[in-house]
Coordinates of C-alpha atoms in Angstrom, one line a residue:
Chain A
E1 CA 164.8 172.0 48.2
T2 CA 162.9 175.0 47.0
G3 CA 165.4 176.4 44.6
V4 CA 165.3 179.8 46.4
T5 CA 168.8 180.7 47.7
Q6 CA 169.7 183.5 50.0
S7 CA 173.0 185.0 51.1
P8 CA 174.5 185.6 53.5
T9 CA 173.0 183.1 56.0
H10 CA 174.1 185.0 59.1
L11 CA 175.6 188.4 59.6
I12 CA 176.1 190.9 62.5
K13 CA 175.9 194.7 61.9
T14 CA 176.3 197.7 64.1
R15 CA 173.4 200.1 64.7
G16 CA 173.5 202.8 62.0
Q17 CA 175.2 200.7 59.4
Q18 CA 173.7 199.5 56.1
V19 CA 173.1 195.9 54.9
T20 CA 172.4 194.2 51.6
L21 CA 170.8 190.8 51.5
R22 CA 170.6 188.8 48.3
C23 CA 168.1 186.2 46.9
S24 CA 168.1 184.0 43.8
S25 CA 164.6 182.9 42.9
Q26 CA 163.4 179.6 41.7
S27 CA 163.9 179.0 38.0
G28 CA 160.9 180.3 36.0
H29 CA 159.6 182.5 38.9
N30 CA 159.3 186.2 38.1
T31 CA 157.9 187.4 41.4
V32 CA 160.0 187.9 44.5
S33 CA 158.8 188.9 47.9
W34 CA 160.7 189.8 51.1
Y35 CA 159.5 189.1 54.6
Q36 CA 160.9 189.9 58.1
Q37 CA 160.4 187.4 60.8
A38 CA 161.1 188.3 64.4
L39 CA 161.5 185.6 67.0
G40 CA 158.2 184.0 67.9
Q41 CA 156.3 185.8 65.2
G42 CA 155.0 185.0 61.8
P43 CA 156.7 186.5 58.8
Q44 CA 155.7 190.1 58.0
F45 CA 155.6 191.3 54.4
I46 CA 158.1 193.9 53.4
F47 CA 157.6 194.3 49.7
Q48 CA 157.2 192.4 46.4
Y49 CA 158.9 192.8 43.0
Y50 CA 157.4 191.7 39.8
R51 CA 159.4 192.0 36.6
E52 CA 161.8 194.5 38.2
E53 CA 159.0 196.8 39.5
E54 CA 157.9 197.1 43.1
N55 CA 154.4 195.6 43.3
G56 CA 153.2 196.2 46.8
R57 CA 154.7 197.2 50.1
G58 CA 154.0 196.4 53.7
N59 CA 154.3 198.8 56.7
F60 CA 158.0 199.2 56.6
P61 CA 159.8 202.6 56.5
P62 CA 161.6 203.9 53.3
R63 CA 165.0 202.8 54.7
F64 CA 163.9 199.3 53.6
S65 CA 164.4 199.2 49.8
G66 CA 164.9 196.6 47.2
L67 CA 165.8 195.8 43.6
Q68 CA 164.9 193.0 41.2
F69 CA 167.3 192.2 38.3
P70 CA 166.5 191.0 34.8
N71 CA 167.3 187.5 35.9
Y72 CA 164.7 187.9 38.6
S73 CA 167.2 187.7 41.4
S74 CA 166.7 190.4 44.1
E75 CA 168.3 192.4 46.8
L76 CA 167.0 193.8 50.1
N77 CA 168.8 196.9 51.4
V78 CA 168.3 198.3 54.9
N79 CA 169.9 201.6 55.8
A80 CA 170.5 203.2 59.2
L81 CA 170.1 199.8 61.0
E82 CA 168.2 199.8 64.3
L83 CA 168.3 197.2 67.0
D84 CA 164.7 196.1 66.2
D85 CA 165.8 195.2 62.7
S86 CA 167.4 192.1 64.1
A87 CA 165.4 189.2 62.6
L88 CA 165.3 186.5 60.0
Y89 CA 164.8 187.9 56.5
L90 CA 163.1 185.6 54.1
C91 CA 162.9 185.7 50.4
A92 CA 160.0 184.1 48.6
S93 CA 159.5 183.4 44.9
S94 CA 156.5 182.5 42.9
S95 CA 155.3 182.5 39.3
T96 CA 152.3 184.5 38.4
A97 CA 151.8 182.7 35.1
G98 CA 149.2 180.4 36.6
G99 CA 147.1 183.2 38.1
F100 CA 146.1 183.6 41.7
G101 CA 146.9 181.1 44.3
N102 CA 150.4 180.3 43.0
T103 CA 152.5 178.4 45.5
I104 CA 155.0 180.6 47.1
Y105 CA 158.4 179.1 48.0
F106 CA 160.7 180.4 50.7
G107 CA 164.5 180.4 51.0
E108 CA 166.3 179.5 54.2
G109 CA 166.6 183.1 55.2
S110 CA 169.3 185.5 56.3
W111 CA 169.8 186.0 60.0
L112 CA 170.6 189.6 60.8
T113 CA 171.7 190.7 64.2
V114 CA 172.1 194.4 64.9
V115 CA 174.3 195.3 67.9
Chain B
E1 CA 142.3 194.3 57.5
D2 CA 142.9 190.7 56.8
Q3 CA 143.8 188.7 59.9
V4 CA 145.0 185.2 60.6
T5 CA 144.8 183.7 64.1
Q6 CA 146.4 180.3 65.0
S7 CA 145.7 178.2 68.1
P8 CA 147.0 176.9 70.3
E9 CA 150.3 178.8 70.4
A10 CA 152.1 175.7 71.6
L11 CA 151.2 172.1 71.7
R12 CA 153.0 169.1 73.3
L13 CA 152.0 165.6 72.3
Q14 CA 153.2 162.2 73.0
E15 CA 154.3 160.1 70.0
G16 CA 151.2 158.6 68.5
E17 CA 148.8 161.1 70.1
S18 CA 146.7 162.6 67.4
S19 CA 145.5 166.2 67.5
S20 CA 144.5 169.3 65.4
L21 CA 145.8 172.8 64.9
N22 CA 143.5 175.6 64.1
C23 CA 143.8 178.6 61.8
S24 CA 141.0 181.1 61.6
Y25 CA 140.9 183.9 59.2
T26 CA 139.0 187.0 58.2
V27 CA 139.6 187.9 54.6
S28 CA 137.2 188.9 51.8
G29 CA 137.2 186.8 48.8
L30 CA 139.6 184.0 49.9
R31 CA 142.0 183.0 47.1
G32 CA 143.6 180.2 49.0
L33 CA 145.0 179.3 52.4
F34 CA 148.6 178.1 52.7
W35 CA 150.1 175.8 55.4
Y36 CA 153.8 175.8 56.0
R37 CA 156.1 174.0 58.3
Q38 CA 159.1 175.8 59.8
D39 CA 162.0 174.2 61.6
P40 CA 164.1 176.4 64.0
G41 CA 166.3 178.8 62.1
K42 CA 165.0 177.7 58.7
G43 CA 162.7 179.1 56.1
P44 CA 159.0 178.0 55.9
E45 CA 158.5 174.7 53.9
F46 CA 155.4 174.6 51.8
L47 CA 152.9 171.9 52.8
F48 CA 149.5 172.6 51.3
T49 CA 147.3 175.1 49.5
L50 CA 143.5 174.9 50.0
Y51 CA 141.2 176.9 47.7
S52 CA 137.6 176.3 48.7
A53 CA 135.5 175.2 51.7
G54 CA 135.2 171.5 52.0
E55 CA 138.6 170.8 50.4
E56 CA 141.0 168.4 52.0
K57 CA 144.6 167.5 51.3
E58 CA 146.8 164.9 52.9
K59 CA 150.6 164.3 53.1
E60 CA 151.9 161.5 55.2
R61 CA 150.5 162.1 58.8
L62 CA 149.1 165.5 58.0
K63 CA 145.7 166.4 56.7
A64 CA 144.5 169.9 56.1
T65 CA 140.8 170.9 55.8
L66 CA 139.1 174.2 55.1
T67 CA 135.8 175.8 56.0
K68 CA 134.5 179.3 55.3
K69 CA 136.0 180.7 58.4
E70 CA 138.9 178.4 59.4
S71 CA 141.3 175.6 58.5
F72 CA 142.5 172.7 60.5
L73 CA 145.7 170.8 60.3
H74 CA 145.1 167.3 61.6
I75 CA 148.2 165.3 62.8
T76 CA 147.6 161.6 63.0
A77 CA 149.9 159.4 65.1
P78 CA 152.7 162.1 65.2
K79 CA 156.4 161.2 65.4
P80 CA 159.1 163.3 67.0
E81 CA 160.3 164.4 63.6
D82 CA 156.9 166.2 63.2
S83 CA 158.1 168.7 65.8
A84 CA 158.2 172.1 64.2
T85 CA 156.2 175.4 64.0
Y86 CA 153.3 175.2 61.7
L87 CA 152.3 178.4 60.0
C88 CA 149.2 179.3 58.0
A89 CA 148.8 182.2 55.7
V90 CA 146.3 183.8 53.3
P91 CA 146.9 186.1 50.3
E92 CA 145.8 189.6 50.9
G93 CA 143.5 191.4 48.5
G94 CA 144.5 191.1 44.9
S95 CA 148.2 190.6 45.6
E96 CA 150.4 187.6 46.4
K97 CA 151.3 189.2 49.8
L98 CA 150.8 186.5 52.4
V99 CA 149.4 187.4 55.8
F100 CA 150.7 184.9 58.3
G101 CA 149.5 183.8 61.7
K102 CA 152.0 183.6 64.5
G103 CA 152.2 179.8 64.2
T104 CA 151.7 176.8 66.4
K105 CA 154.8 175.3 67.9
L106 CA 154.4 171.5 68.0
T107 CA 156.6 169.3 70.2
V108 CA 156.2 165.6 69.9
N109 CA 157.9 163.6 72.7
P110 CA 159.1 160.1 72.1

């Protein structure tokens, strides 16, 4: 049990629609990252939020956006969904208080299917 | 660009048959190497962090080791419940972004 919770666990959307995924980070963790994992691949970094500010972004288009709230929970929003967006979306939290090399804990993910 | 390569892609073992998984990396200024276990349809479960060459960590039947270029995950006398995909990852640059390998899918037959 990592203390990182994600919702919803599964959802199906139609191409062109918009989706919002939610994440509650582990208590005491002020850094949240989002990853996309396609079948048979390792997770790919989307972006990271630290104290409500975006703190790094991977090679994903602007239609992928996010928010972090004062309680450090986070949302991932994807607009204009495409079929290739079908994947497992993972939220990860960590604490930067200890400096580099902090353990990063993942939630169980949200399965998104775009039809 | 930082890269992480895992081999083999898939590995089938008989229960009790020990083996090793490999993770090679190219990254400047390694700040740690992470091993995760991932069951089908689930999020990655943290196993180990290794920080410097020569370091070793153990957990039950798993032992992770680190050199300057690669890490090994040794599995001793595996059981069917060890079946999973094992992922390794390194932090990129000065951030906490993790760069993952594609993983090794381990199947342990009874």
